[in-house]
């Protein structure tokens, strides 16, 4: 009712009664329900239904159904109608909106259709327009691309033209150069090929001379001159700066010599053989090839297998440390004797495949090897020996890197940078030229090419700027580095001085490696200074003194002054403080004996020297001044120490070197002292003080890689120092840490085991007398090298060996000596030191062990004095002993034991027995010369005398045999009573010391001369090379040399063959042989110097002898013994020829025969006996010669005697001849007074006079020994023993 109320007016009466009325008309009511306008329910009706019915819980169909099924239907209809209306109210606006949307859609769709029709028309039109547009755009792009390409081509062309513009001039010049080279190519190639093939073994000076002074002039002097590039550098033909720079970066020294060597090595066709004593070349080779290099040593285990694999695989092999001979198994490899068309080669008994890429490099550490011609033909010798300039540069880098590491680092970086620049520029230029040469057609489109060109030019410009900057920096760096050059120069000079010491003794070997260690330690020790110049002075002093200390401890005393003098002279020469010509004169001192002295205090030889000096500018007028101021000069000459005296007049203002020259002429015996003073004056007193370095300090410098090498002297055991130091440090035999092996008698295996054990466990090994196992020394060298690395840090090796008597007998490997600290130990010198040393072999217990104490003590002391005499007498040379003997303390101690036994066994002292035992067995066992044996007996006869027991025996003038004292008393007696050191203590005349000192001085200067650099320029303006000097001497000798004697003509002059004539013939024949050899060898050398003959070792020896003014060995073999220098020897030869020429004129015996002029004077003296034996019919074996010394000179005789002969030319040494007394005391400083004419004749032996006679030996020269001629019995009023002890003898030449 509420819902269906018309117009929404809900009746108020809604009771059941009213309801029934309302539903009265069922059909209408049903139709009203069916057709109810459910979409338009009035609001009021809706409100009433909701509030009054729907909210009532009982108004639910289910509940109503319980009352009335029809009512439940109406309930459900009401609820659903309301729900429908609510939904309709929600959906209707949307439906309306949809309807509106559909309407709009229909409108839009209509419009869309219209638009679509228009769009189809527009699309068709657009497609037509687009087609036209794309055609236009394509045409435009094509035109733009054409423009772009044209512009790019123009741009590239401009860039290329601009890029090549600067190259135009250079390339134009290059074209001209190539055109010129086309003409000179053959000559350039020939010269370069010769450079590679022949020049490698020479030093820098000879290389330069060979190329510039010989080869180039030779090529230009041909009938058809061979064209050559002016100023051609063979290195430039074979390599370039970039390659050289790469080598330098690999460790090759940057000096010219090293660059040449590397160029030859990398370009030679034959196998290169490096002469590399300083190991610089091998260091570069190992860096250059790196791990690709196979390094072997001949003799090492498996070395042949390594070589075979390398030959087959085409690898590079380095055979290092070659000796002068190579094992025959490698001959085929060295000669490349391939088989099977070059594909195989035989090594030993194997056929190995031969790769063409295989390369062999040979290396030796020998400084001056002599290889066989086959070896030189199979290999290219390359001399890598370091030069003084090259070493100076290296040492400069070392000192600057220590002093100014910033500078050296910058310098190193700049050098490397510049080298890298050169390499990079070379690479870029190479790529550019490759692209240019490979370009086809027009290369204007090759952008990469142009870009490469621009990159190259930019890089080149950049490099040019950097190079300019680098050069400016380098100039600044070099200026700063130059401050330190004097220190490097000094060190370089010192190295070459010590390197030359091996010329004195082969034991004196020093490596560059050990020298560098000394050099660095010296830099560290040098005094620090703020000022650079003061620091450099400090460095020079410290380097010099450090090298002196390091070197001198390994030199014998006699050689230390040589080393010091050479050091001083070389330093002064480098500093231009002395005149090279004056030094050369001092050392050579070539004097012709032509002037007789007008003053009595100078000998003819001294005056000849003065006259020679007077011709020099620095000494003009010296001869006149000496004659005019004889008293002043006499005082100087006769002074005990003339080297400390002032020279007279203005001569005292002369330089120290000029004073040395004058002193050598006036007092040659004092030159060792004068030179020592000279060294002290120029270098400082510390160099001449003679302080000995303690062994402990030397030990501190040793290491597992640096053994200590003791150079032994007779009578000294230096290994005591090792044992005493070992005790302090805990290395003793008892602890098992010291292995003492005395080599010989199969001890090599013991030594090898000891070295192996010691290297692992850190022990010490002493190897004594290694010179006795010369064949094992190569193994020892390898073992020392093997254990030098990776061994225990405490491991040390101490080696001892005696020096060889001659260089040819030297057997110690260079490697052992170079890497060792060498130490010499010498016995004491002088009677005082020797006598104390002899007594030190005994003690108080020894003196008291014999029951006959007085006799034992007295004889023991005399034995000690005798031992000191015979040991120290050796220093006087041949006048002391004809031969040098190794007397040692063992002789003394055994003699004392014999003395003890004989005194214990005899009631009386057996003087004769003791003299015989000591003289013939103990000491006499060493003696091989009869005259020395006589001397030894005479000593014992003089000292072993009953007078000693009475205290009346004088062992020397002013030295009485001591009374019965204790051990300390004898030492004190020696200190208090023994006279000062003098030859008189040994029974010799004081002149013996003058002679001994003169010989030492001459040897000193001779040795220093031989150590002078051969290529040293001597003076300015008049520089004479070694070859020019030799050539002058050679020509002079050939000009003076007489023709050979025509033996056929001479023999036809007489049919007689008397003993004298036979002697004359023999002498002429000997002279002919000598003259022939002199002329032959000189002409051969002349051809060698001209290059027409290959220089042999004999020619080289001859050249060296001529240069040093010594007589060549090939001549002395055919000649007579002589001590003269070459100039004097030639003059003596001419005199002998003249004497023979006079004799051969009529073959009549000369009035007075010059006995000294014979090759074989014995034959002439024998001919005297033969002549008289024939004349008097005496048996020759029962005859002897007797001599009468006349009072006349040669000129006083006009004809020979009826029997015998007059002879002259003899000199007495050790005494002089007095017409009244016979042999008598010599005058001081008159060393070898000439004898008057001697009348020699033969008499029967039984008529020979024996009383007051001294049996005087006659020798040919001062060397005595093997030059013995005869024995002349001379009258004497003194005991012959005096002259025996004085070493009196007659000499045929002095």
PDB file of N, CA and C in Angstrom, residues 1097-1130:
ATOM      1  N   UNK A1097     155.950 -14.170 -33.367  1.00  0.00           N
ATOM      2  CA  UNK A1097     156.297 -13.924 -31.957  1.00  0.00           C
ATOM      3  C   UNK A1097     157.769 -13.570 -31.824  1.00  0.00           C
ATOM      4  N   UNK A1098     158.635 -14.173 -32.684  1.00  0.00           N
ATOM      5  CA  UNK A1098     160.077 -13.845 -32.641  1.00  0.00           C
ATOM      6  C   UNK A1098     160.303 -12.395 -33.065  1.00  0.00           C
ATOM      7  N   UNK A1099     159.593 -11.965 -34.093  1.00  0.00           N
ATOM      8  CA  UNK A1099     159.731 -10.574 -34.550  1.00  0.00           C
ATOM      9  C   UNK A1099     159.199  -9.611 -33.489  1.00  0.00           C
ATOM     10  N   UNK A1100     158.127 -10.010 -32.835  1.00  0.00           N
ATOM     11  CA  UNK A1100     157.561  -9.167 -31.783  1.00  0.00           C
ATOM     12  C   UNK A1100     158.547  -9.025 -30.625  1.00  0.00           C
ATOM     13  N   UNK A1101     159.209 -10.141 -30.268  1.00  0.00           N
ATOM     14  CA  UNK A1101     160.212 -10.104 -29.193  1.00  0.00           C
ATOM     15  C   UNK A1101     161.379  -9.213 -29.586  1.00  0.00           C
ATOM     16  N   UNK A1102     161.803  -9.290 -30.848  1.00  0.00           N
ATOM     17  CA  UNK A1102     162.888  -8.445 -31.346  1.00  0.00           C
ATOM     18  C   UNK A1102     162.490  -6.973 -31.288  1.00  0.00           C
ATOM     19  N   UNK A1103     161.275  -6.672 -31.730  1.00  0.00           N
ATOM     20  CA  UNK A1103     160.783  -5.292 -31.704  1.00  0.00           C
ATOM     21  C   UNK A1103     160.768  -4.745 -30.283  1.00  0.00           C
ATOM     22  N   UNK A1104     160.286  -5.558 -29.349  1.00  0.00           N
ATOM     23  CA  UNK A1104     160.232  -5.130 -27.949  1.00  0.00           C
ATOM     24  C   UNK A1104     161.630  -4.870 -27.415  1.00  0.00           C
ATOM     25  N   UNK A1105     162.572  -5.740 -27.764  1.00  0.00           N
ATOM     26  CA  UNK A1105     163.958  -5.574 -27.287  1.00  0.00           C
ATOM     27  C   UNK A1105     164.569  -4.275 -27.833  1.00  0.00           C
ATOM     28  N   UNK A1106     164.338  -3.997 -29.115  1.00  0.00           N
ATOM     29  CA  UNK A1106     164.883  -2.764 -29.706  1.00  0.00           C
ATOM     30  C   UNK A1106     164.280  -1.538 -29.040  1.00  0.00           C
ATOM     31  N   UNK A1107     162.980  -1.629 -28.712  1.00  0.00           N
ATOM     32  CA  UNK A1107     162.310  -0.484 -28.091  1.00  0.00           C
ATOM     33  C   UNK A1107     162.867  -0.216 -26.693  1.00  0.00           C
ATOM     34  N   UNK A1108     163.112  -1.295 -25.951  1.00  0.00           N
ATOM     35  CA  UNK A1108     163.565  -1.132 -24.559  1.00  0.00           C
ATOM     36  C   UNK A1108     165.088  -1.147 -24.420  1.00  0.00           C
ATOM     37  N   UNK A1109     165.810  -1.091 -25.544  1.00  0.00           N
ATOM     38  CA  UNK A1109     167.275  -1.018 -25.518  1.00  0.00           C
ATOM     39  C   UNK A1109     167.878  -2.241 -24.820  1.00  0.00           C
ATOM     40  N   UNK A1110     167.320  -3.414 -25.116  1.00  0.00           N
ATOM     41  CA  UNK A1110     167.900  -4.657 -24.601  1.00  0.00           C
ATOM     42  C   UNK A1110     168.331  -5.523 -25.775  1.00  0.00           C
ATOM     43  N   UNK A1111     169.211  -6.450 -25.506  1.00  0.00           N
ATOM     44  CA  UNK A1111     169.720  -7.316 -26.571  1.00  0.00           C
ATOM     45  C   UNK A1111     168.712  -8.435 -26.816  1.00  0.00           C
ATOM     46  N   UNK A1112     168.261  -8.604 -28.061  1.00  0.00           N
ATOM     47  CA  UNK A1112     167.262  -9.651 -28.353  1.00  0.00           C
ATOM     48  C   UNK A1112     167.768 -11.046 -28.008  1.00  0.00           C
ATOM     49  N   UNK A1113     166.852 -11.895 -27.585  1.00  0.00           N
ATOM     50  CA  UNK A1113     167.215 -13.251 -27.175  1.00  0.00           C
ATOM     51  C   UNK A1113     167.805 -14.065 -28.311  1.00  0.00           C
ATOM     52  N   UNK A1114     167.310 -13.852 -29.546  1.00  0.00           N
ATOM     53  CA  UNK A1114     167.830 -14.634 -30.681  1.00  0.00           C
ATOM     54  C   UNK A1114     169.285 -14.283 -30.968  1.00  0.00           C
ATOM     55  N   UNK A1115     169.712 -13.091 -30.575  1.00  0.00           N
ATOM     56  CA  UNK A1115     171.116 -12.703 -30.754  1.00  0.00           C
ATOM     57  C   UNK A1115     171.974 -13.261 -29.623  1.00  0.00           C
ATOM     58  N   UNK A1116     171.474 -13.177 -28.412  1.00  0.00           N
ATOM     59  CA  UNK A1116     172.290 -13.626 -27.265  1.00  0.00           C
ATOM     60  C   UNK A1116     172.562 -15.130 -27.341  1.00  0.00           C
ATOM     61  N   UNK A1117     171.652 -15.890 -27.978  1.00  0.00           N
ATOM     62  CA  UNK A1117     171.897 -17.330 -28.111  1.00  0.00           C
ATOM     63  C   UNK A1117     173.168 -17.601 -28.914  1.00  0.00           C
ATOM     64  N   UNK A1118     173.453 -16.743 -29.886  1.00  0.00           N
ATOM     65  CA  UNK A1118     174.626 -16.931 -30.739  1.00  0.00           C
ATOM     66  C   UNK A1118     175.804 -16.086 -30.269  1.00  0.00           C
ATOM     67  N   UNK A1119     175.569 -15.212 -29.294  1.00  0.00           N
ATOM     68  CA  UNK A1119     176.606 -14.260 -28.883  1.00  0.00           C
ATOM     69  C   UNK A1119     177.293 -14.727 -27.609  1.00  0.00           C
ATOM     70  N   UNK A1120     178.042 -13.838 -27.045  1.00  0.00           N
ATOM     71  CA  UNK A1120     178.815 -14.022 -25.825  1.00  0.00           C
ATOM     72  C   UNK A1120     178.003 -13.436 -24.669  1.00  0.00           C
ATOM     73  N   UNK A1121     178.221 -13.889 -23.449  1.00  0.00           N
ATOM     74  CA  UNK A1121     177.509 -13.290 -22.320  1.00  0.00           C
ATOM     75  C   UNK A1121     177.841 -11.801 -22.192  1.00  0.00           C
ATOM     76  N   UNK A1122     176.823 -11.007 -21.916  1.00  0.00           N
ATOM     77  CA  UNK A1122     177.033  -9.568 -21.768  1.00  0.00           C
ATOM     78  C   UNK A1122     175.911  -8.974 -20.932  1.00  0.00           C
ATOM     79  N   UNK A1123     176.247  -7.943 -20.173  1.00  0.00           N
ATOM     80  CA  UNK A1123     175.240  -7.254 -19.360  1.00  0.00           C
ATOM     81  C   UNK A1123     174.904  -5.881 -19.930  1.00  0.00           C
ATOM     82  N   UNK A1124     175.449  -5.568 -21.105  1.00  0.00           N
ATOM     83  CA  UNK A1124     175.248  -4.241 -21.683  1.00  0.00           C
ATOM     84  C   UNK A1124     173.827  -4.072 -22.215  1.00  0.00           C
ATOM     85  N   UNK A1125     173.424  -2.796 -22.282  1.00  0.00           N
ATOM     86  CA  UNK A1125     172.219  -2.453 -23.020  1.00  0.00           C
ATOM     87  C   UNK A1125     172.521  -2.546 -24.505  1.00  0.00           C
ATOM     88  N   UNK A1126     171.481  -2.409 -25.324  1.00  0.00           N
ATOM     89  CA  UNK A1126     171.645  -2.656 -26.759  1.00  0.00           C
ATOM     90  C   UNK A1126     172.676  -1.728 -27.393  1.00  0.00           C
ATOM     91  N   UNK A1127     172.583  -0.430 -27.078  1.00  0.00           N
ATOM     92  CA  UNK A1127     173.510   0.521 -27.695  1.00  0.00           C
ATOM     93  C   UNK A1127     174.951   0.187 -27.374  1.00  0.00           C
ATOM     94  N   UNK A1128     175.237  -0.063 -26.107  1.00  0.00           N
ATOM     95  CA  UNK A1128     176.603  -0.380 -25.701  1.00  0.00           C
ATOM     96  C   UNK A1128     177.016  -1.751 -26.244  1.00  0.00           C
ATOM     97  N   UNK A1129     176.031  -2.652 -26.342  1.00  0.00           N
ATOM     98  CA  UNK A1129     176.336  -3.995 -26.863  1.00  0.00           C
ATOM     99  C   UNK A1129     176.745  -3.916 -28.336  1.00  0.00           C
ATOM    100  N   UNK A1130     176.071  -3.084 -29.101  1.00  0.00           N
ATOM    101  CA  UNK A1130     176.412  -2.924 -30.525  1.00  0.00           C
ATOM    102  C   UNK A1130     177.816  -2.314 -30.657  1.00  0.00           C
TER     103      UNK A1130
END
